[in-house]
Tab-separated table of C-alpha atoms in Angstrom:
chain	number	residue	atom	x	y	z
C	1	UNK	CA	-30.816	-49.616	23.576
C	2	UNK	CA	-28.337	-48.148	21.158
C	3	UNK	CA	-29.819	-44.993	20.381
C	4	UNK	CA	-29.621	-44.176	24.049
C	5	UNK	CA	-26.043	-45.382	24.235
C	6	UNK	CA	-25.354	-42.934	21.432
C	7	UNK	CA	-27.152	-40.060	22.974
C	8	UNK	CA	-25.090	-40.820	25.909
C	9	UNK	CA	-21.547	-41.099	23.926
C	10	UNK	CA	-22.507	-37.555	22.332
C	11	UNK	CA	-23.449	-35.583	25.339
C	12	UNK	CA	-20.173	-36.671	26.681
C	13	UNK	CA	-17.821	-35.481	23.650
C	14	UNK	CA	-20.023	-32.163	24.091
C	15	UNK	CA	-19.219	-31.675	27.799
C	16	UNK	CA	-15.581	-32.571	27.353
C	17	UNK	CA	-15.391	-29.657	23.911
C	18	UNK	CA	-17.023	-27.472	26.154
C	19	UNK	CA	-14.099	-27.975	29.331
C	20	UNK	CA	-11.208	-27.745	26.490
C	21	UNK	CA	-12.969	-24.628	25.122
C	22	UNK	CA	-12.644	-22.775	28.846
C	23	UNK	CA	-9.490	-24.143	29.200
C	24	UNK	CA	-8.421	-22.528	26.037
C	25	UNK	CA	-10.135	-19.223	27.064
C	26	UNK	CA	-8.672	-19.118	30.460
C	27	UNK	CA	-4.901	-19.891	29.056
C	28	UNK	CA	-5.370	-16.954	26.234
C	29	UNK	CA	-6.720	-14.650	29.383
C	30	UNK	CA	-3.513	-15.131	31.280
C	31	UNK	CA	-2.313	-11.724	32.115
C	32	UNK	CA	1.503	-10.940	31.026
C	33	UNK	CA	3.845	-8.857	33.270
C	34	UNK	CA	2.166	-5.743	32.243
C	35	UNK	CA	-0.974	-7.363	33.779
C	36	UNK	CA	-2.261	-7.270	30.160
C	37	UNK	CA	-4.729	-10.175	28.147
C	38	UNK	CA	-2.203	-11.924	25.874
C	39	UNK	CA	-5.063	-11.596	23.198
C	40	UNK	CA	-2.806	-8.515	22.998
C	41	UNK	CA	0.289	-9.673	21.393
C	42	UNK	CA	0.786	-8.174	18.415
C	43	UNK	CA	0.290	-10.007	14.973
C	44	UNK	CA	3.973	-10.822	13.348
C	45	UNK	CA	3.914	-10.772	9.608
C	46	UNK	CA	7.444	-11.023	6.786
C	47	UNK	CA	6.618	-10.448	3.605
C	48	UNK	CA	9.304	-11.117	1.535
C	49	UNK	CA	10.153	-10.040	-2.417
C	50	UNK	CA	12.928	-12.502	-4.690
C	51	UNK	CA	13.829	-10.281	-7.938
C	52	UNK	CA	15.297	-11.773	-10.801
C	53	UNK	CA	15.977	-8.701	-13.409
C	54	UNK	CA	17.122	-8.224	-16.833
C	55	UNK	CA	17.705	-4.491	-18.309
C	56	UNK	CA	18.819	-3.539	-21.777
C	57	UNK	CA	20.527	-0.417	-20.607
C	58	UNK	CA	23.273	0.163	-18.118
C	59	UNK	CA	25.011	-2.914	-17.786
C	60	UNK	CA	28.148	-1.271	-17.120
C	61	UNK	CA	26.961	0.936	-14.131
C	62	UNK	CA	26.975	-1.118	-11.001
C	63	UNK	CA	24.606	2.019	-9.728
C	64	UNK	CA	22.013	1.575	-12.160
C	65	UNK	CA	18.412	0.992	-10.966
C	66	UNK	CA	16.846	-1.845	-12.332
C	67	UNK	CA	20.299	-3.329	-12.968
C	68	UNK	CA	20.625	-6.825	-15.037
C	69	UNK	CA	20.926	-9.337	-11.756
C	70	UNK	CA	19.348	-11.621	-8.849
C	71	UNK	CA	18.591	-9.557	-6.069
C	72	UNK	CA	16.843	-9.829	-2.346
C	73	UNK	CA	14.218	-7.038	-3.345
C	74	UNK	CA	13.237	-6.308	-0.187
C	75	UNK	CA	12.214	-8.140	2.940
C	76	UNK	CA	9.465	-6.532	5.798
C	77	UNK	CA	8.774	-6.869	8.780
C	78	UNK	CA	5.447	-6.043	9.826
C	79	UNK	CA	3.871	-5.725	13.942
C	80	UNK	CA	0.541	-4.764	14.567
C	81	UNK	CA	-1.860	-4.915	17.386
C	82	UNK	CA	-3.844	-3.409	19.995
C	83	UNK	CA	-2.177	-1.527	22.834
C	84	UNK	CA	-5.637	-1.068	24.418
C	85	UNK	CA	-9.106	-1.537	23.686
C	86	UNK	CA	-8.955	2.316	22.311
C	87	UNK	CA	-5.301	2.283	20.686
C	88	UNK	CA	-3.951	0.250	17.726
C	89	UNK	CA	-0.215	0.371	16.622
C	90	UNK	CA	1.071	-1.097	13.392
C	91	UNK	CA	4.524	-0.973	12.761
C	92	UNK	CA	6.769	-1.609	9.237
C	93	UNK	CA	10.281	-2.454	9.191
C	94	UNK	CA	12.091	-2.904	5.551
C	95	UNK	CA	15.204	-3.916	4.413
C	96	UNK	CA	16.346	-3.113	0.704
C	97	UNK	CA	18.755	-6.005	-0.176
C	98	UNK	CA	20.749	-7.151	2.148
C	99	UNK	CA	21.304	-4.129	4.036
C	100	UNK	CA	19.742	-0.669	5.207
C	101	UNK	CA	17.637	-2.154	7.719
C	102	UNK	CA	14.922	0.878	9.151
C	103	UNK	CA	11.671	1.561	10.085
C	104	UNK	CA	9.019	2.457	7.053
C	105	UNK	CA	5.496	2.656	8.733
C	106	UNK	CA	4.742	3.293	12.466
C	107	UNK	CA	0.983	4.489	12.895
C	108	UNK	CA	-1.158	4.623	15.868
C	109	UNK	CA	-4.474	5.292	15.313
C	110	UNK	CA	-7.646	5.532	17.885
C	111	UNK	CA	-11.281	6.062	17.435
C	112	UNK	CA	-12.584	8.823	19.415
C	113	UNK	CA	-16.035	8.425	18.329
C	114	UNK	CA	-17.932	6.011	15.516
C	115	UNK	CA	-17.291	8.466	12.576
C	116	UNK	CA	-13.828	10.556	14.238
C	117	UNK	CA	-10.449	8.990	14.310
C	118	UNK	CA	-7.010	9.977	14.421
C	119	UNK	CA	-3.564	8.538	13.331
C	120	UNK	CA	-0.162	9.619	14.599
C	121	UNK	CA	3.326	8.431	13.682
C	122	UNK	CA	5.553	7.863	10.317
C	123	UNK	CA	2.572	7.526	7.560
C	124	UNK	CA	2.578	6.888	4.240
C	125	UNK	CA	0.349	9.797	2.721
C	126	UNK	CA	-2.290	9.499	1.294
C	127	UNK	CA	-1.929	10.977	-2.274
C	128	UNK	CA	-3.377	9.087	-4.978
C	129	UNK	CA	-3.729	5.270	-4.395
C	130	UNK	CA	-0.068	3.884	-4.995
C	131	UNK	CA	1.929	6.131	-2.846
C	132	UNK	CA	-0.413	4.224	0.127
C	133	UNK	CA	1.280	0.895	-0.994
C	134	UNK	CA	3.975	-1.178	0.281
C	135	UNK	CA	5.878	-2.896	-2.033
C	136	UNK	CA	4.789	-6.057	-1.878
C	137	UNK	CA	1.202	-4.927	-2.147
C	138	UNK	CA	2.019	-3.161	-5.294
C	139	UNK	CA	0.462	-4.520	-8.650
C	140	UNK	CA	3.362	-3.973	-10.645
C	141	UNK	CA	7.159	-4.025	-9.910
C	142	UNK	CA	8.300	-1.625	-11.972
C	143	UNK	CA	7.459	2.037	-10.665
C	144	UNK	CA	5.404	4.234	-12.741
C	145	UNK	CA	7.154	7.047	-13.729
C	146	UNK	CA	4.389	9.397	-13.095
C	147	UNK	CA	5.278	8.661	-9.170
C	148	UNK	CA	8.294	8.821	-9.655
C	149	UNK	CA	8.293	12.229	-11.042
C	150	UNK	CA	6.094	13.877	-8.946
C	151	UNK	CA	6.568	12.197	-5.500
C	152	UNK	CA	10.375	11.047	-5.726
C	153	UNK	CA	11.765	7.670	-6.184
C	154	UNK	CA	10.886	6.596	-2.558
C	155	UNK	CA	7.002	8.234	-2.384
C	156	UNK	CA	5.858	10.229	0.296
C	157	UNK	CA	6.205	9.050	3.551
C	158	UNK	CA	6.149	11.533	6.179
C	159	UNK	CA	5.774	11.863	10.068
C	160	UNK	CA	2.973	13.515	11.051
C	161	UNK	CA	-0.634	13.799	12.931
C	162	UNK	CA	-3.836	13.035	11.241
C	163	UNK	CA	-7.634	13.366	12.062
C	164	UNK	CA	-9.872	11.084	9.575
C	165	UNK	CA	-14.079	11.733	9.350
C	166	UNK	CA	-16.599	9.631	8.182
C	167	UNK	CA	-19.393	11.838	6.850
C	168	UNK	CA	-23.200	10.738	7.302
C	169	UNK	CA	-24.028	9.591	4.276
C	170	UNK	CA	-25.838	6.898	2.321
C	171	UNK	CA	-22.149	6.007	0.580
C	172	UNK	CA	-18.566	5.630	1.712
C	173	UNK	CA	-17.557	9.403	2.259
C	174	UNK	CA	-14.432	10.449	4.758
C	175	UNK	CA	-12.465	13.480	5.119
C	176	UNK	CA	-8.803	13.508	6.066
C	177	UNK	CA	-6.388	16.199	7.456
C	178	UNK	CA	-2.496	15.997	8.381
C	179	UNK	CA	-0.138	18.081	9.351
C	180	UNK	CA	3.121	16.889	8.169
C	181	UNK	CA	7.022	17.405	9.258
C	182	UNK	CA	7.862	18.324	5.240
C	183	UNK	CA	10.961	16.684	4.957
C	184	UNK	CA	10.373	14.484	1.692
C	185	UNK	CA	13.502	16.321	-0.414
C	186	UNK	CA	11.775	16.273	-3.741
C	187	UNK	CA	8.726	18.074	-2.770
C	188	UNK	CA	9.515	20.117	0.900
C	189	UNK	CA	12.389	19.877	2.551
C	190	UNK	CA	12.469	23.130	4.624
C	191	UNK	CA	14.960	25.030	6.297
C	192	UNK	CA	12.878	26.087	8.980
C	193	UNK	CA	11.752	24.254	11.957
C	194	UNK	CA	8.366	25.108	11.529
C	195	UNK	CA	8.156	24.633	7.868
C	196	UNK	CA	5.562	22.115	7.603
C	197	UNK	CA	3.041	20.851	4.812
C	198	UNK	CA	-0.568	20.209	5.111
C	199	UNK	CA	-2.681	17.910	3.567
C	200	UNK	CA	-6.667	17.609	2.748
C	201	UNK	CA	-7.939	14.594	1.061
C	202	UNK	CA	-11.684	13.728	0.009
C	203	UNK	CA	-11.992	9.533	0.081
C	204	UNK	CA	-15.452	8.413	-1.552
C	205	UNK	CA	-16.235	4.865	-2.113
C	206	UNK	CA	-19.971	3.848	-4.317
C	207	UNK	CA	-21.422	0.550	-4.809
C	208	UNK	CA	-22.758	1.325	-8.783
C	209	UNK	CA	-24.440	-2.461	-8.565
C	210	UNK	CA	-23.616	-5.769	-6.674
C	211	UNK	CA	-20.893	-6.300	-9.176
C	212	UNK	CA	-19.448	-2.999	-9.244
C	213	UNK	CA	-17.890	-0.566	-6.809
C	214	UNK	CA	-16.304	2.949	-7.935
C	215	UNK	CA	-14.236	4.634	-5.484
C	216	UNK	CA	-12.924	8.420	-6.453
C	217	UNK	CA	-10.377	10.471	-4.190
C	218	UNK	CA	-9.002	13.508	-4.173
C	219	UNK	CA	-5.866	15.368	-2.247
C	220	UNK	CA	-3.833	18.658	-2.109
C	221	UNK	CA	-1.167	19.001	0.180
C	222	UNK	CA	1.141	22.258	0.675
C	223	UNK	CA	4.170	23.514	2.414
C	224	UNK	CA	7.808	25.325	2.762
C	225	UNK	CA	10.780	24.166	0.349
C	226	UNK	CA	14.244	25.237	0.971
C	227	UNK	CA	13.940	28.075	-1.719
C	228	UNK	CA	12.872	31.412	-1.689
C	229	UNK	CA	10.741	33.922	-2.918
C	230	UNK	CA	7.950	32.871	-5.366
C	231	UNK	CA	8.851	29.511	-5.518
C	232	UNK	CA	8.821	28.915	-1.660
C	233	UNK	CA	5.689	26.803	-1.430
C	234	UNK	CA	5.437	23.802	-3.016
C	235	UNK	CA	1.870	22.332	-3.845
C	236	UNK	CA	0.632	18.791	-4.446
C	237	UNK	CA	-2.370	17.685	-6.144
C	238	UNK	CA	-3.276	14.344	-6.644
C	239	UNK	CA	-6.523	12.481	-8.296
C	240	UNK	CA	-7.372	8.844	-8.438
C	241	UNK	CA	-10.337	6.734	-9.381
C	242	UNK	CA	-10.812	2.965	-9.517
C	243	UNK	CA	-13.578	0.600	-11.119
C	244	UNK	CA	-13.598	-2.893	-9.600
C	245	UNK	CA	-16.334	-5.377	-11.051
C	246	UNK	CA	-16.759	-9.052	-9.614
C	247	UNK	CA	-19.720	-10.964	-11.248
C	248	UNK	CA	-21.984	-12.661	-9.171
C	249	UNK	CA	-21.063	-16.427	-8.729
C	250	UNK	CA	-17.841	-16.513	-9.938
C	251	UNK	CA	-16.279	-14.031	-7.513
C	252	UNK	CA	-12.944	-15.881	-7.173
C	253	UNK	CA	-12.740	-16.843	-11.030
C	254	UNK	CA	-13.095	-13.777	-12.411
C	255	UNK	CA	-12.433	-9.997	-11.408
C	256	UNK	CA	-11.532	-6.442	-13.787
C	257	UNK	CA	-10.293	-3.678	-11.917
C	258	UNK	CA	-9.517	-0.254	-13.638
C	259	UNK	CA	-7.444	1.906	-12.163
C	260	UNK	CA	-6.279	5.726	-13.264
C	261	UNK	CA	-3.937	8.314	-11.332
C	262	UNK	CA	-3.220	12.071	-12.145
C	263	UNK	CA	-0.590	14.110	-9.921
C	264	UNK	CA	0.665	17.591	-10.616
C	265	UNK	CA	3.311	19.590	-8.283
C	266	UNK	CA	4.985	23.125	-8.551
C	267	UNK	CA	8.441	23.744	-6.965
C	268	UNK	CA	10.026	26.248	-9.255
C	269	UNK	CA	8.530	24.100	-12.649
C	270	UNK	CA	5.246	21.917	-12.828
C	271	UNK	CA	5.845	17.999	-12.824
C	272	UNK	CA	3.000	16.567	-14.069
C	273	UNK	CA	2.363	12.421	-14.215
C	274	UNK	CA	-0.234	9.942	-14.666
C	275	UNK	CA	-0.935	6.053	-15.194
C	276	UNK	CA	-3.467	4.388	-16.077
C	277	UNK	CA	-3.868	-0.154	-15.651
C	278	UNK	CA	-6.418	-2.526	-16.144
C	279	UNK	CA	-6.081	-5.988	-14.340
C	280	UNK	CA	-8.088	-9.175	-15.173
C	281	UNK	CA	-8.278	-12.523	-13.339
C	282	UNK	CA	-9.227	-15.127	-16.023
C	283	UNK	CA	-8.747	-18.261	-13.863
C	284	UNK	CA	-8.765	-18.957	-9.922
C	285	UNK	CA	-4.907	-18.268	-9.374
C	286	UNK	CA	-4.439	-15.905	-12.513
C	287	UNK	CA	-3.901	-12.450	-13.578
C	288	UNK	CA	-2.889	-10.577	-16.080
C	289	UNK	CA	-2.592	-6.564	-16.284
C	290	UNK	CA	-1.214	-4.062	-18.750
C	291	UNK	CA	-0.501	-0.145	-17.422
C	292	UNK	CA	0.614	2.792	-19.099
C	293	UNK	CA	2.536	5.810	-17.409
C	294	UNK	CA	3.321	9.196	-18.330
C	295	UNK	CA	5.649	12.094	-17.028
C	296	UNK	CA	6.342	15.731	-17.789
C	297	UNK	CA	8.560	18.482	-16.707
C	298	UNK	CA	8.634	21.575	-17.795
C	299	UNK	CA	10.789	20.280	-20.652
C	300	UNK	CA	10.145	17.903	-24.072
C	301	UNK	CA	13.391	16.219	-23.104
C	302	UNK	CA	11.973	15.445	-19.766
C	303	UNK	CA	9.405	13.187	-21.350
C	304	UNK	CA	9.118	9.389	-20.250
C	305	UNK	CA	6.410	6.973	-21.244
C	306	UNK	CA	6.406	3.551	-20.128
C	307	UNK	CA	4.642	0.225	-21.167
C	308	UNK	CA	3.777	-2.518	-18.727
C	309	UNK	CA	2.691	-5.754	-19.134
C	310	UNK	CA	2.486	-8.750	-16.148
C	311	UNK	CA	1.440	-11.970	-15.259
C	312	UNK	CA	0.863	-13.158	-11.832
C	313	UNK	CA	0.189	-16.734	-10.793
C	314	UNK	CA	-1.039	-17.221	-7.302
C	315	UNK	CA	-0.769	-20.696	-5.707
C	316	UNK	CA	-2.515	-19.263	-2.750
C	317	UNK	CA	-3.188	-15.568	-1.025
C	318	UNK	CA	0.402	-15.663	0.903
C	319	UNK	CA	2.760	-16.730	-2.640
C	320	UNK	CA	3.123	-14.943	-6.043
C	321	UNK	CA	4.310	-15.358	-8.620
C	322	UNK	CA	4.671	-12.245	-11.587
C	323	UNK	CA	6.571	-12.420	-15.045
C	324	UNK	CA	6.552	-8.656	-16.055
C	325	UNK	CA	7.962	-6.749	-19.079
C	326	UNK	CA	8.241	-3.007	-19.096
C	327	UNK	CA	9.424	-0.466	-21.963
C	328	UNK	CA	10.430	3.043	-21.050
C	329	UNK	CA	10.494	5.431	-23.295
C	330	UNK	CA	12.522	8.491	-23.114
C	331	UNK	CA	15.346	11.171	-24.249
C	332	UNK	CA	18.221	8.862	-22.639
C	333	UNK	CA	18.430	5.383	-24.562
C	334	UNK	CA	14.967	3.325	-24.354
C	335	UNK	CA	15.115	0.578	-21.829
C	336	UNK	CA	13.679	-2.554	-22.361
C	337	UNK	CA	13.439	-4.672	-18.334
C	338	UNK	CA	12.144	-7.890	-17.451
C	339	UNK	CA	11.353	-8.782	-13.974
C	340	UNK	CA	10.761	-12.617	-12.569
C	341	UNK	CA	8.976	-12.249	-8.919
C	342	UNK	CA	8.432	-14.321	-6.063
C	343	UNK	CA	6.021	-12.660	-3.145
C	344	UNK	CA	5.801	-14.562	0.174
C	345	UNK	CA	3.804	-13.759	3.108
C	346	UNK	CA	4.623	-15.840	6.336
C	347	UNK	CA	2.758	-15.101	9.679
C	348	UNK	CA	-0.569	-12.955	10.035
C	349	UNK	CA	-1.859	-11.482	7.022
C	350	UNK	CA	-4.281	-8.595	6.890
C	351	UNK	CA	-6.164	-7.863	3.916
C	352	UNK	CA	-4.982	-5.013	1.578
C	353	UNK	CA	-6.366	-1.863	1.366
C	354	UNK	CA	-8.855	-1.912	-1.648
């Protein structure tokens, strides 16, 4: 009767998913030119960043950072994918304003075994957690000033070779080495062609309860400046920890992260900086975050201390929204900035680091 008809009628909508199913697996299996799977292709991400600024200070300098206007922030380009089944490439390609198109990121990493890997290519280094950020991923628009300081006003990024090692332990534990061409101006620079800098860093990552994770890291790095004598090496120390707590059941209503950063560096004086920013989701799509970020060099009138406060509405994981006011403190006139952002995301989108 009818309930055989019906068995009938579904048995045939299950054979015919099951022949468009190999059908779709045999078109994504097509080999290329290369004789390559196009499961291959890279994923194609742009993440784009839509500033609208207003500064108390310098309004009469068309060169001035930060400067009263509506800008193009910055627009990426991102590529990443598997070259082989042992080989993974992900390449960044950014363009500040309208203009100075270039590439940002290119890293290639492989796994050699489950707890060795390596990375080679143009890497952003990993000292202290925000120097490891692209822009867009960055919780705040406005710099802190301890980065600034320390690292230079575009962060360390450097080309270089890299060996990463998970230790065997009951927690997230992994130890990373570089060698590094040293060319970042602030910090190496080197005349000679085999002045290089080195890096160690000690990544550690604890679950303190379902709710709560704590990760701590530490890094030094060292290596030839363009000066001489006593002041010839330059060294690097940087120091980060994080709290993140997500209560059970209401994991995408509420989260509090906590976030702190210390970085020192000798070249001729000390720079010392650090920040410190707690973020809270109070509703699906909202945040709201406060940070606070000091720098020192060597001199009172160095001093800067800046005040940031944001808040970030988020239709959906690919489009933000942020209102942010910062106040910067310091022996040149205080500036007072406001920053309207829109984030966008289209294409493939890979979670953030955490």
């Amino acid at each position: 009767g009818k309930t055989h008809k019906d068995i009938k009628q579904l048995e045939q909508r299950i054979k015919k998913l099951e022949s468009e199913r190999k059908r779709n697996s045999q078109s994504n299996n097509i080999s290329t030119a290369t004789g390559l799977s196009r499961s291959f292709n890279p994923a194609i991400s742009l993440h784009g960043l839509l500033l609208g600024t207003y500064n108390s200070e310098g309004n009469d300098n068309s060169s001035q950072s930060n400067k009263t206007g509506l800008s193009v922030e910055e627009l990426e380009l991102q590529l990443a994918g598997n070259v082989d089944t042992w080989f993974r490439v992900q390449s960044t390609f950014s363009m500040e304003g309208t203009s100075q198109f270039g590439l940002e990121e290119l890293v290639g990493s492989g796994l050699i075994t489950n707890n060795l890997s390596l990375q080679v290519g143009k890497l952003f280094v990993p000292i202290g957690k925000h120097n490891q950020l692209h822009t867009h991923s960055q919780p705040f628009v406005a710099t802190p000033v301890s980065n600034e300081m320390v690292l230079g006003e575009d962060g360390l990024k450097e080309i270089g070779f890299g060996a990463s090692y998970l230790l065997p332990v009951p927690f997230f534990s992994e130890i990373n080495l570089q060698i590094l061409e040293g060319e970042n101006d602030t910090l190496f620079a080197s005349t000679l062609n085999d002045g290089f800098a080195y890096l160690t860093r000690s990544g550690n990552s604890f679950d303190l309860s379902d709710e709560t994770t704590m990760d701590a890291n530490l890094a030094y790095a060292f290596g030839d400046n363009s000066l001489s004598g006593p002041y010839r090496t330059t060294e690097v120390l940087g120091v980060d920890i994080r709290f993140k707590h997500k209560p059970l059941g209401r994991e995408g209503y509420r989260t509090t992260i906590w976030q702190s950063e210390f970085l020192t560096s000798t070249r001729e004086q000390v720079k010392t900086g650090f920040y410190t920013y707690l973020q809270q989701q109070f509703a699906k799509r909202w945040w709201m975050q406060g940070r606070y970020s000091h720098s020192y060099q060597g001199s009172d009138r160095s001093d800067q201390n800046q005040y940031s406060f944001a808040l970030s509405y988020f239709p959906s994981e690919f489009l933000e929204t942020k209102l942010e006011y910062t106040h910067l403190n310091q022996y040149a006139a205080d500036e007072n900035q406001l920053f309207l952002r829109l984030n966008f995301t289209l294409g493939a989108h890979k979670g953030h680091n955490y």
